[in-house]
Short mmCIF file of C-alpha atoms in Angstrom, two decimals:
data_model
loop_
_atom_site.label_atom_id
_atom_site.label_comp_id
_atom_site.label_asym_id
_atom_site.label_seq_id
_atom_site.Cartn_x
_atom_site.Cartn_y
_atom_site.Cartn_z
CA GLU Z 1 83.47 108.99 96.53
CA GLY Z 2 80.95 106.70 98.24
CA LEU Z 3 80.98 104.18 95.37
CA LYS Z 4 83.19 101.07 95.50
CA SER Z 5 86.12 100.90 93.12
CA ASP Z 6 86.68 97.98 90.77
CA PHE Z 7 89.64 96.96 92.94
CA GLN Z 8 87.46 96.85 96.08
CA ILE Z 9 84.84 94.76 94.26
CA MET Z 10 87.47 92.31 92.95
CA LYS Z 11 88.94 91.91 96.46
CA GLU Z 12 85.49 91.27 97.94
CA MET Z 13 84.73 88.66 95.27
CA LEU Z 14 88.01 86.85 95.99
CA GLU Z 15 87.48 86.97 99.76
CA ASP Z 16 83.84 85.80 99.59
CA PRO Z 17 83.75 82.00 100.08
CA THR Z 18 80.39 81.78 98.27
CA SER Z 19 81.70 83.56 95.14
CA ALA Z 20 82.37 81.09 92.32
CA VAL Z 21 85.17 82.98 90.57
CA PRO Z 22 86.70 80.75 87.84
CA ASP Z 23 90.45 80.09 88.17
CA GLY Z 24 91.36 82.14 85.10
CA MET Z 25 89.37 85.11 86.35
CA ARG Z 26 90.82 84.67 89.86
CA GLN Z 27 94.36 84.90 88.42
CA LEU Z 28 93.42 88.01 86.42
CA PHE Z 29 91.91 89.66 89.53
CA LEU Z 30 95.03 88.88 91.60
CA LYS Z 31 97.28 90.26 88.87
CA ARG Z 32 95.25 93.50 88.74
CA ILE Z 33 95.01 93.85 92.52
CA ASN Z 34 98.75 93.25 93.08
CA GLY Z 35 99.93 95.23 90.05
CA PRO Z 36 100.12 98.96 89.49
CA GLN Z 37 96.76 100.73 89.48
CA ARG Z 38 96.46 102.32 86.05
CA ILE Z 39 92.89 103.54 86.39
CA GLU Z 40 90.38 104.22 89.13
CA ARG Z 41 86.83 103.29 88.23
CA ARG Z 42 83.62 103.35 90.26
CA GLN Z 43 80.47 101.90 88.74
CA ILE Z 44 77.14 103.56 89.51
CA PRO Z 45 74.57 100.99 90.67
CA LYS Z 46 71.46 100.62 88.54
CA GLU Z 47 68.04 101.43 89.86
CA ALA Z 48 65.58 98.51 89.86
CA ALA Z 49 63.67 100.04 86.93
CA ASP Z 50 66.87 100.22 84.84
CA VAL Z 51 68.11 96.68 85.42
CA LEU Z 52 66.92 95.51 81.97
CA GLU Z 53 68.64 98.37 80.12
CA PRO Z 54 71.92 97.38 78.42
CA VAL Z 55 73.73 100.41 79.86
CA THR Z 56 76.42 101.05 82.47
CA TRP Z 57 77.37 104.32 84.12
CA TYR Z 58 80.66 104.83 85.90
CA TRP Z 59 83.14 107.43 87.04
CA THR Z 60 86.76 106.93 86.07
CA ARG Z 61 90.08 108.75 86.16
CA SER Z 62 93.80 108.21 86.16
CA PRO Z 63 95.00 107.76 89.75
CA LEU Z 64 98.25 109.52 88.83
CA LYS Z 65 98.65 113.29 88.50
CA LEU Z 66 99.24 113.97 84.79
CA ASP Z 67 101.07 116.89 83.18
CA ASP Z 68 99.14 119.77 81.60
CA ASP Z 69 99.66 118.74 77.96
CA PRO Z 70 96.19 118.12 76.37
CA SER Z 71 97.71 115.32 74.26
CA THR Z 72 98.59 113.38 77.42
CA HIS Z 73 94.98 113.59 78.58
CA LYS Z 74 93.65 112.50 75.17
CA VAL Z 75 95.94 109.47 75.11
CA CYS Z 76 94.86 108.57 78.64
CA LEU Z 77 91.15 108.97 77.79
CA ALA Z 78 91.61 106.78 74.70
CA TYR Z 79 93.10 104.09 76.99
CA LEU Z 80 90.29 104.50 79.56
CA SER Z 81 87.64 104.20 76.85
CA ASP Z 82 88.74 100.70 75.85
CA MET Z 83 87.63 99.13 79.14
CA GLY Z 84 84.19 97.81 79.98
CA MET Z 85 82.34 98.59 76.77
CA ILE Z 86 81.36 94.99 76.07
CA THR Z 87 79.93 94.34 79.56
CA ALA Z 88 76.96 96.68 78.99
CA ALA Z 89 75.41 94.01 76.74
CA TYR Z 90 75.07 91.64 79.71
CA GLY Z 91 72.88 93.91 81.88
CA PRO Z 92 69.52 92.50 80.75
CA PHE Z 93 70.78 88.96 81.39
CA GLY Z 94 71.84 89.26 85.01
CA GLY Z 95 75.11 91.06 84.38
CA TRP Z 96 78.62 90.01 83.49
CA GLU Z 97 78.97 87.85 86.63
CA GLN Z 98 75.97 85.67 85.68
CA ASN Z 99 77.04 85.10 82.05
CA ARG Z 100 80.82 85.46 82.05
CA PRO Z 101 82.27 84.63 78.61
CA ASN Z 102 85.42 82.55 78.14
CA MET Z 103 86.83 84.90 75.54
CA VAL Z 104 86.32 88.57 74.76
CA VAL Z 105 88.12 90.50 72.06
CA SER Z 106 87.73 93.99 70.63
CA LEU Z 107 87.21 93.95 66.86
CA ASP Z 108 87.32 97.72 66.34
CA HIS Z 109 87.26 100.93 68.34
CA SER Z 110 86.49 104.39 66.90
CA MET Z 111 86.92 107.61 68.90
CA TRP Z 112 85.82 111.24 68.61
CA PHE Z 113 87.21 114.01 70.81
CA HIS Z 114 84.66 116.83 71.09
CA SER Z 115 86.65 119.08 73.41
CA ASP Z 116 90.03 119.59 75.06
CA ASN Z 117 88.25 120.91 78.16
CA PHE Z 118 88.93 117.90 80.43
CA ARG Z 119 91.63 116.25 82.49
CA ALA Z 120 91.97 112.47 82.58
CA ASP Z 121 93.24 112.69 86.17
CA GLU Z 122 89.91 114.22 87.26
CA TRP Z 123 86.63 112.28 87.40
CA LEU Z 124 85.00 111.61 84.03
CA LEU Z 125 81.46 110.24 83.74
CA PHE Z 126 81.12 107.37 81.25
CA GLU Z 127 77.81 106.13 79.83
CA THR Z 128 78.23 102.89 77.87
CA ARG Z 129 75.21 101.53 76.02
CA CYS Z 130 74.98 98.33 74.01
CA HIS Z 131 73.10 98.95 70.77
CA ARG Z 132 73.33 95.45 69.32
CA ALA Z 133 74.25 92.00 70.64
CA SER Z 134 73.79 89.05 68.31
CA GLY Z 135 75.76 86.04 67.09
CA ALA Z 136 78.50 86.58 69.73
CA ARG Z 137 79.10 90.12 68.41
CA ILE Z 138 78.44 93.22 70.50
CA LEU Z 139 78.25 96.87 69.40
CA SER Z 140 78.46 99.54 72.11
CA LEU Z 141 78.52 103.33 72.15
CA CYS Z 142 80.19 105.32 74.92
CA LYS Z 143 79.80 109.00 75.83
CA VAL Z 144 82.07 110.78 78.31
CA TRP Z 145 81.41 113.98 80.26
CA SER Z 146 83.84 116.08 82.25
CA SER Z 147 82.92 116.48 85.93
CA SER Z 148 84.39 119.98 86.03
CA SER Z 149 82.95 121.48 82.82
CA LYS Z 150 79.83 119.24 82.65
CA GLU Z 151 80.23 119.01 78.87
CA LEU Z 152 80.35 116.03 76.53
CA VAL Z 153 84.05 115.73 75.73
CA PHE Z 154 84.37 112.36 74.00
CA SER Z 155 82.41 109.61 72.22
CA CYS Z 156 83.48 106.21 70.97
CA THR Z 157 82.10 102.98 69.55
CA GLN Z 158 83.42 99.49 70.00
CA GLU Z 159 82.53 96.22 68.34
CA GLY Z 160 83.57 93.12 70.18
CA LEU Z 161 83.30 89.38 70.12
CA ALA Z 162 82.29 87.40 73.23
CA ARG Z 163 82.35 83.61 73.22
CA HIS Z 164 80.99 81.20 75.81
CA SER Z 165 82.29 77.66 76.32
CA GLU Z 166 78.84 76.18 76.45
CA THR Z 167 75.79 77.25 74.56
CA LYS Z 168 73.13 78.06 77.08
CA PRO Z 169 70.16 80.30 76.56
CA LEU Z 170 70.56 83.71 78.09
CA VAL Z 171 67.69 84.28 80.47
CA ARG Z 172 66.54 87.84 81.00
CA VAL Z 173 66.40 88.77 84.66
CA VAL Z 174 63.12 90.53 85.34
CA PRO Z 175 62.88 92.40 88.65
CA ASP Z 176 59.92 91.83 90.94
CA SER Z 177 57.10 94.23 90.25
CA LYS Z 178 56.32 96.78 92.91
CA LEU Z 179 52.69 97.03 91.86
#
């Protein structure tokens, strides 16, 4: 509960006068902040040693109480799994904020449900790891664990396309050594 939600982070970025949020992204943030909250997501900050890993960890859930039908929870988890998979590729390059693309599209998304022992309105732990990023194409794998049962309940893959308006070399951000 001590982690900031995506909505809190978007609000802070919009309120920060030093934040250079492009107009298109600003409009998207405002639409999400002022619209209905469909998901609640809290990203886990990376440790300094992990900053170069193309992986993101976050907790997510539906903010609404769902019925007890397992199909409802599977549909909701399928929806939740389609968000944020491409951004893991940007970790080694300073993150999504440092290298924001102009266009991102999902090319395909495959899902495997390993268990019905979860609720999408309870916290689920997502690990999203980029396995390949080349030629504007990104391939990521996501694993999801239930916070109540502690078991792996879901896996998915997503291939996406991310285009940038200008071709600039991506520069890896290397943290200062503590040695």
